[in-house]
């Protein structure tokens, strides 16, 4: 999102739009669905839907947009035969926990456990999104982020990334009341 905002500022400047006008437009922009979308907040825990992140690089970028050791990231899904090692390394080094789902969940969990050292992210084999959300509610503390940024496609458990994101959003809101994000 920050890179997108920087690109928007550059484009606005090239079109003669003032810095103040561009800043106001960016401030008012709420973002796009399924793209680091804040969908719920409760008890100081924020729930972000980044279901569009269907490749490891996108999931890493999402993880890196939050402070280290505050992210409980839901990862995994359909196996597109992509290299998951960079994602696993990033999770081990930066996440508080990885909640592994889908066909690649076992692979991600195993790779993380093999490379984990002292202080590494916790790994949970959840299987599916509802189970992952139950675990997230159990381990999340004030200041944490629950992030659906799977780094894998949704097939096998969902029709598409939109459905996966909608289920995540519904589960986040059901877990602790239906209040919209503030």
mmCIF file of C-alpha atoms in Angstrom:
data_model
loop_
_atom_site.group_PDB
_atom_site.id
_atom_site.type_symbol
_atom_site.label_atom_id
_atom_site.label_comp_id
_atom_site.label_asym_id
_atom_site.label_seq_id
_atom_site.Cartn_x
_atom_site.Cartn_y
_atom_site.Cartn_z
ATOM 1 C CA UNK A 1 0.000 0.000 0.000
ATOM 2 C CA UNK A 2 2.847 2.388 0.766
ATOM 3 C CA UNK A 3 4.429 1.764 -2.632
ATOM 4 C CA UNK A 4 1.048 2.314 -4.289
ATOM 5 C CA UNK A 5 0.629 5.604 -2.404
ATOM 6 C CA UNK A 6 4.102 6.731 -3.479
ATOM 7 C CA UNK A 7 3.276 5.930 -7.095
ATOM 8 C CA UNK A 8 -0.015 7.819 -6.789
ATOM 9 C CA UNK A 9 1.796 10.869 -5.366
ATOM 10 C CA UNK A 10 4.297 10.798 -8.235
ATOM 11 C CA UNK A 11 1.523 10.510 -10.828
ATOM 12 C CA UNK A 12 -0.446 13.333 -9.184
ATOM 13 C CA UNK A 13 2.616 15.567 -9.154
ATOM 14 C CA UNK A 14 3.253 14.843 -12.845
ATOM 15 C CA UNK A 15 -0.344 15.886 -13.590
ATOM 16 C CA UNK A 16 0.035 19.173 -11.718
ATOM 17 C CA UNK A 17 -1.972 18.199 -8.643
ATOM 18 C CA UNK A 18 -0.745 19.870 -5.473
ATOM 19 C CA UNK A 19 0.843 17.912 -2.630
ATOM 20 C CA UNK A 20 -2.021 18.885 -0.282
ATOM 21 C CA UNK A 21 -4.705 17.719 -2.731
ATOM 22 C CA UNK A 22 -2.923 14.418 -3.326
ATOM 23 C CA UNK A 23 -2.390 13.858 0.396
ATOM 24 C CA UNK A 24 -6.090 14.491 1.089
ATOM 25 C CA UNK A 25 -7.106 11.993 -1.600
ATOM 26 C CA UNK A 26 -4.782 9.305 -0.224
ATOM 27 C CA UNK A 27 -5.975 9.941 3.335
ATOM 28 C CA UNK A 28 -9.603 9.456 2.248
ATOM 29 C CA UNK A 29 -8.828 6.265 0.293
ATOM 30 C CA UNK A 30 -10.032 3.222 2.245
ATOM 31 C CA UNK A 31 -8.230 0.644 0.133
ATOM 32 C CA UNK A 32 -9.486 -2.203 -2.009
ATOM 33 C CA UNK A 33 -11.162 -5.405 -0.846
ATOM 34 C CA UNK A 34 -8.830 -8.340 -0.148
ATOM 35 C CA UNK A 35 -5.697 -6.133 -0.333
ATOM 36 C CA UNK A 36 -4.423 -5.558 3.213
ATOM 37 C CA UNK A 37 -7.990 -4.609 4.066
ATOM 38 C CA UNK A 38 -8.701 -3.940 7.736
ATOM 39 C CA UNK A 39 -11.941 -5.876 8.268
ATOM 40 C CA UNK A 40 -12.284 -5.997 12.053
ATOM 41 C CA UNK A 41 -10.754 -4.774 15.272
ATOM 42 C CA UNK A 42 -11.488 -6.026 18.771
ATOM 43 C CA UNK A 43 -9.603 -5.812 22.039
ATOM 44 C CA UNK A 44 -6.637 -4.162 20.372
ATOM 45 C CA UNK A 45 -6.305 -6.975 17.797
ATOM 46 C CA UNK A 46 -6.654 -6.010 14.124
ATOM 47 C CA UNK A 47 -7.799 -8.451 11.437
ATOM 48 C CA UNK A 48 -6.511 -7.854 7.897
ATOM 49 C CA UNK A 49 -7.791 -9.570 4.762
ATOM 50 C CA UNK A 50 -5.033 -9.891 2.152
ATOM 51 C CA UNK A 51 -6.544 -12.879 0.374
ATOM 52 C CA UNK A 52 -5.295 -11.526 -2.975
ATOM 53 C CA UNK A 53 -1.778 -12.573 -1.876
ATOM 54 C CA UNK A 54 -1.672 -15.807 -3.870
ATOM 55 C CA UNK A 55 2.111 -15.904 -4.328
ATOM 56 C CA UNK A 56 4.792 -16.066 -1.630
ATOM 57 C CA UNK A 57 6.282 -12.669 -2.522
ATOM 58 C CA UNK A 58 2.964 -10.922 -1.880
ATOM 59 C CA UNK A 59 2.560 -12.645 1.493
ATOM 60 C CA UNK A 60 6.100 -11.610 2.466
ATOM 61 C CA UNK A 61 5.386 -7.990 1.508
ATOM 62 C CA UNK A 62 2.246 -8.020 3.668
ATOM 63 C CA UNK A 63 4.140 -9.494 6.632
ATOM 64 C CA UNK A 64 6.870 -6.874 6.298
ATOM 65 C CA UNK A 65 4.335 -4.037 6.428
ATOM 66 C CA UNK A 66 3.711 -4.725 10.140
ATOM 67 C CA UNK A 67 6.042 -4.621 13.161
ATOM 68 C CA UNK A 68 8.065 -7.803 13.776
ATOM 69 C CA UNK A 69 6.615 -10.454 16.094
ATOM 70 C CA UNK A 70 3.119 -8.926 16.118
ATOM 71 C CA UNK A 71 1.657 -10.826 13.136
ATOM 72 C CA UNK A 72 -0.311 -14.051 13.361
ATOM 73 C CA UNK A 73 -0.352 -14.957 9.680
ATOM 74 C CA UNK A 74 -2.661 -17.467 8.040
ATOM 75 C CA UNK A 75 -0.723 -19.124 5.216
ATOM 76 C CA UNK A 76 -1.168 -21.958 2.761
ATOM 77 C CA UNK A 77 -3.665 -23.168 0.220
ATOM 78 C CA UNK A 78 -3.530 -24.773 -3.189
ATOM 79 C CA UNK A 79 -0.114 -25.995 -4.297
ATOM 80 C CA UNK A 80 0.947 -24.102 -7.432
ATOM 81 C CA UNK A 81 4.452 -25.619 -7.133
ATOM 82 C CA UNK A 82 5.999 -22.261 -6.184
ATOM 83 C CA UNK A 83 9.108 -21.907 -4.036
ATOM 84 C CA UNK A 84 7.760 -21.504 -0.498
ATOM 85 C CA UNK A 85 11.165 -21.342 1.222
ATOM 86 C CA UNK A 86 11.454 -17.507 1.146
ATOM 87 C CA UNK A 87 7.990 -17.227 2.712
ATOM 88 C CA UNK A 88 8.879 -19.784 5.380
ATOM 89 C CA UNK A 89 12.104 -17.940 6.196
ATOM 90 C CA UNK A 90 10.281 -14.607 6.480
ATOM 91 C CA UNK A 91 7.652 -16.143 8.756
ATOM 92 C CA UNK A 92 10.277 -17.749 11.009
ATOM 93 C CA UNK A 93 12.127 -14.435 11.324
ATOM 94 C CA UNK A 94 9.247 -11.913 11.563
ATOM 95 C CA UNK A 95 5.898 -13.491 12.487
ATOM 96 C CA UNK A 96 4.558 -14.199 15.948
ATOM 97 C CA UNK A 97 2.856 -17.320 14.589
ATOM 98 C CA UNK A 98 2.003 -19.057 11.328
ATOM 99 C CA UNK A 99 -1.369 -20.767 11.080
ATOM 100 C CA UNK A 100 -0.990 -23.256 8.233
ATOM 101 C CA UNK A 101 -3.960 -24.312 6.093
ATOM 102 C CA UNK A 102 -4.707 -26.079 2.832
ATOM 103 C CA UNK A 103 -2.649 -28.428 0.713
ATOM 104 C CA UNK A 104 0.578 -26.491 1.300
ATOM 105 C CA UNK A 105 -0.018 -26.028 5.025
ATOM 106 C CA UNK A 106 1.905 -29.159 5.989
ATOM 107 C CA UNK A 107 4.778 -28.237 3.676
ATOM 108 C CA UNK A 108 5.036 -24.713 5.104
ATOM 109 C CA UNK A 109 4.822 -25.981 8.689
ATOM 110 C CA UNK A 110 7.522 -28.575 8.067
ATOM 111 C CA UNK A 111 9.874 -26.113 6.380
ATOM 112 C CA UNK A 112 9.409 -23.599 9.179
ATOM 113 C CA UNK A 113 10.068 -26.180 11.872
ATOM 114 C CA UNK A 114 13.259 -27.313 10.127
ATOM 115 C CA UNK A 115 14.686 -23.803 9.985
ATOM 116 C CA UNK A 116 13.349 -22.502 13.301
ATOM 117 C CA UNK A 117 15.675 -21.481 16.086
ATOM 118 C CA UNK A 118 15.214 -19.848 19.451
ATOM 119 C CA UNK A 119 12.647 -17.064 19.249
ATOM 120 C CA UNK A 120 11.232 -18.258 15.936
ATOM 121 C CA UNK A 121 7.562 -17.942 15.091
ATOM 122 C CA UNK A 122 5.210 -20.543 16.502
ATOM 123 C CA UNK A 123 3.784 -22.961 13.926
ATOM 124 C CA UNK A 124 0.255 -24.377 14.040
ATOM 125 C CA UNK A 125 -1.134 -26.978 11.638
ATOM 126 C CA UNK A 126 -4.750 -25.868 11.347
ATOM 127 C CA UNK A 127 -5.911 -27.506 8.125
ATOM 128 C CA UNK A 128 -8.670 -25.046 7.302
ATOM 129 C CA UNK A 129 -9.587 -21.407 7.783
ATOM 130 C CA UNK A 130 -12.220 -21.852 10.535
ATOM 131 C CA UNK A 131 -9.735 -23.838 12.632
ATOM 132 C CA UNK A 132 -7.040 -21.227 11.987
ATOM 133 C CA UNK A 133 -9.372 -18.453 13.127
ATOM 134 C CA UNK A 134 -10.170 -20.328 16.352
ATOM 135 C CA UNK A 135 -6.440 -20.641 17.021
ATOM 136 C CA UNK A 136 -5.855 -16.979 16.174
ATOM 137 C CA UNK A 137 -8.463 -15.931 18.722
ATOM 138 C CA UNK A 138 -6.751 -18.076 21.361
ATOM 139 C CA UNK A 139 -3.249 -16.683 20.877
ATOM 140 C CA UNK A 140 -3.860 -13.076 19.781
ATOM 141 C CA UNK A 141 -3.115 -10.365 22.318
ATOM 142 C CA UNK A 142 -3.609 -6.620 22.326
ATOM 143 C CA UNK A 143 -1.381 -5.058 19.670
ATOM 144 C CA UNK A 144 -1.331 -8.172 17.476
ATOM 145 C CA UNK A 145 -2.427 -8.432 13.858
ATOM 146 C CA UNK A 146 -4.271 -11.452 12.480
ATOM 147 C CA UNK A 147 -3.361 -11.465 8.802
ATOM 148 C CA UNK A 148 -4.853 -13.624 6.078
ATOM 149 C CA UNK A 149 -2.072 -13.380 3.512
ATOM 150 C CA UNK A 150 -1.695 -16.984 2.393
ATOM 151 C CA UNK A 151 0.903 -16.810 -0.361
ATOM 152 C CA UNK A 152 -1.008 -19.575 -2.151
ATOM 153 C CA UNK A 153 -4.109 -19.919 -4.306
ATOM 154 C CA UNK A 154 -7.476 -20.652 -2.722
ATOM 155 C CA UNK A 155 -8.528 -23.653 -4.815
ATOM 156 C CA UNK A 156 -9.368 -26.817 -2.931
ATOM 157 C CA UNK A 157 -11.123 -25.040 -0.068
ATOM 158 C CA UNK A 158 -12.651 -21.996 -1.813
ATOM 159 C CA UNK A 159 -13.873 -21.047 -5.294
ATOM 160 C CA UNK A 160 -11.540 -18.051 -5.450
ATOM 161 C CA UNK A 161 -9.583 -15.573 -3.344
ATOM 162 C CA UNK A 162 -12.681 -13.390 -2.920
ATOM 163 C CA UNK A 163 -14.647 -16.178 -1.257
ATOM 164 C CA UNK A 164 -11.680 -16.973 1.001
ATOM 165 C CA UNK A 165 -11.443 -13.315 2.023
ATOM 166 C CA UNK A 166 -15.181 -13.080 2.647
ATOM 167 C CA UNK A 167 -15.098 -16.164 4.890
ATOM 168 C CA UNK A 168 -12.146 -14.689 6.803
ATOM 169 C CA UNK A 169 -14.004 -11.405 7.243
ATOM 170 C CA UNK A 170 -17.152 -13.157 8.453
ATOM 171 C CA UNK A 171 -15.195 -15.311 10.910
ATOM 172 C CA UNK A 172 -13.280 -12.291 12.223
ATOM 173 C CA UNK A 173 -16.500 -10.395 12.883
ATOM 174 C CA UNK A 174 -18.276 -13.410 14.381
ATOM 175 C CA UNK A 175 -15.451 -14.122 16.787
ATOM 176 C CA UNK A 176 -15.937 -11.024 18.870
ATOM 177 C CA UNK A 177 -18.936 -9.047 17.716
ATOM 178 C CA UNK A 178 -19.850 -7.490 14.409
ATOM 179 C CA UNK A 179 -18.410 -4.022 14.975
ATOM 180 C CA UNK A 180 -16.827 -2.526 11.890
ATOM 181 C CA UNK A 181 -13.186 -1.424 12.019
ATOM 182 C CA UNK A 182 -12.599 1.969 13.597
#
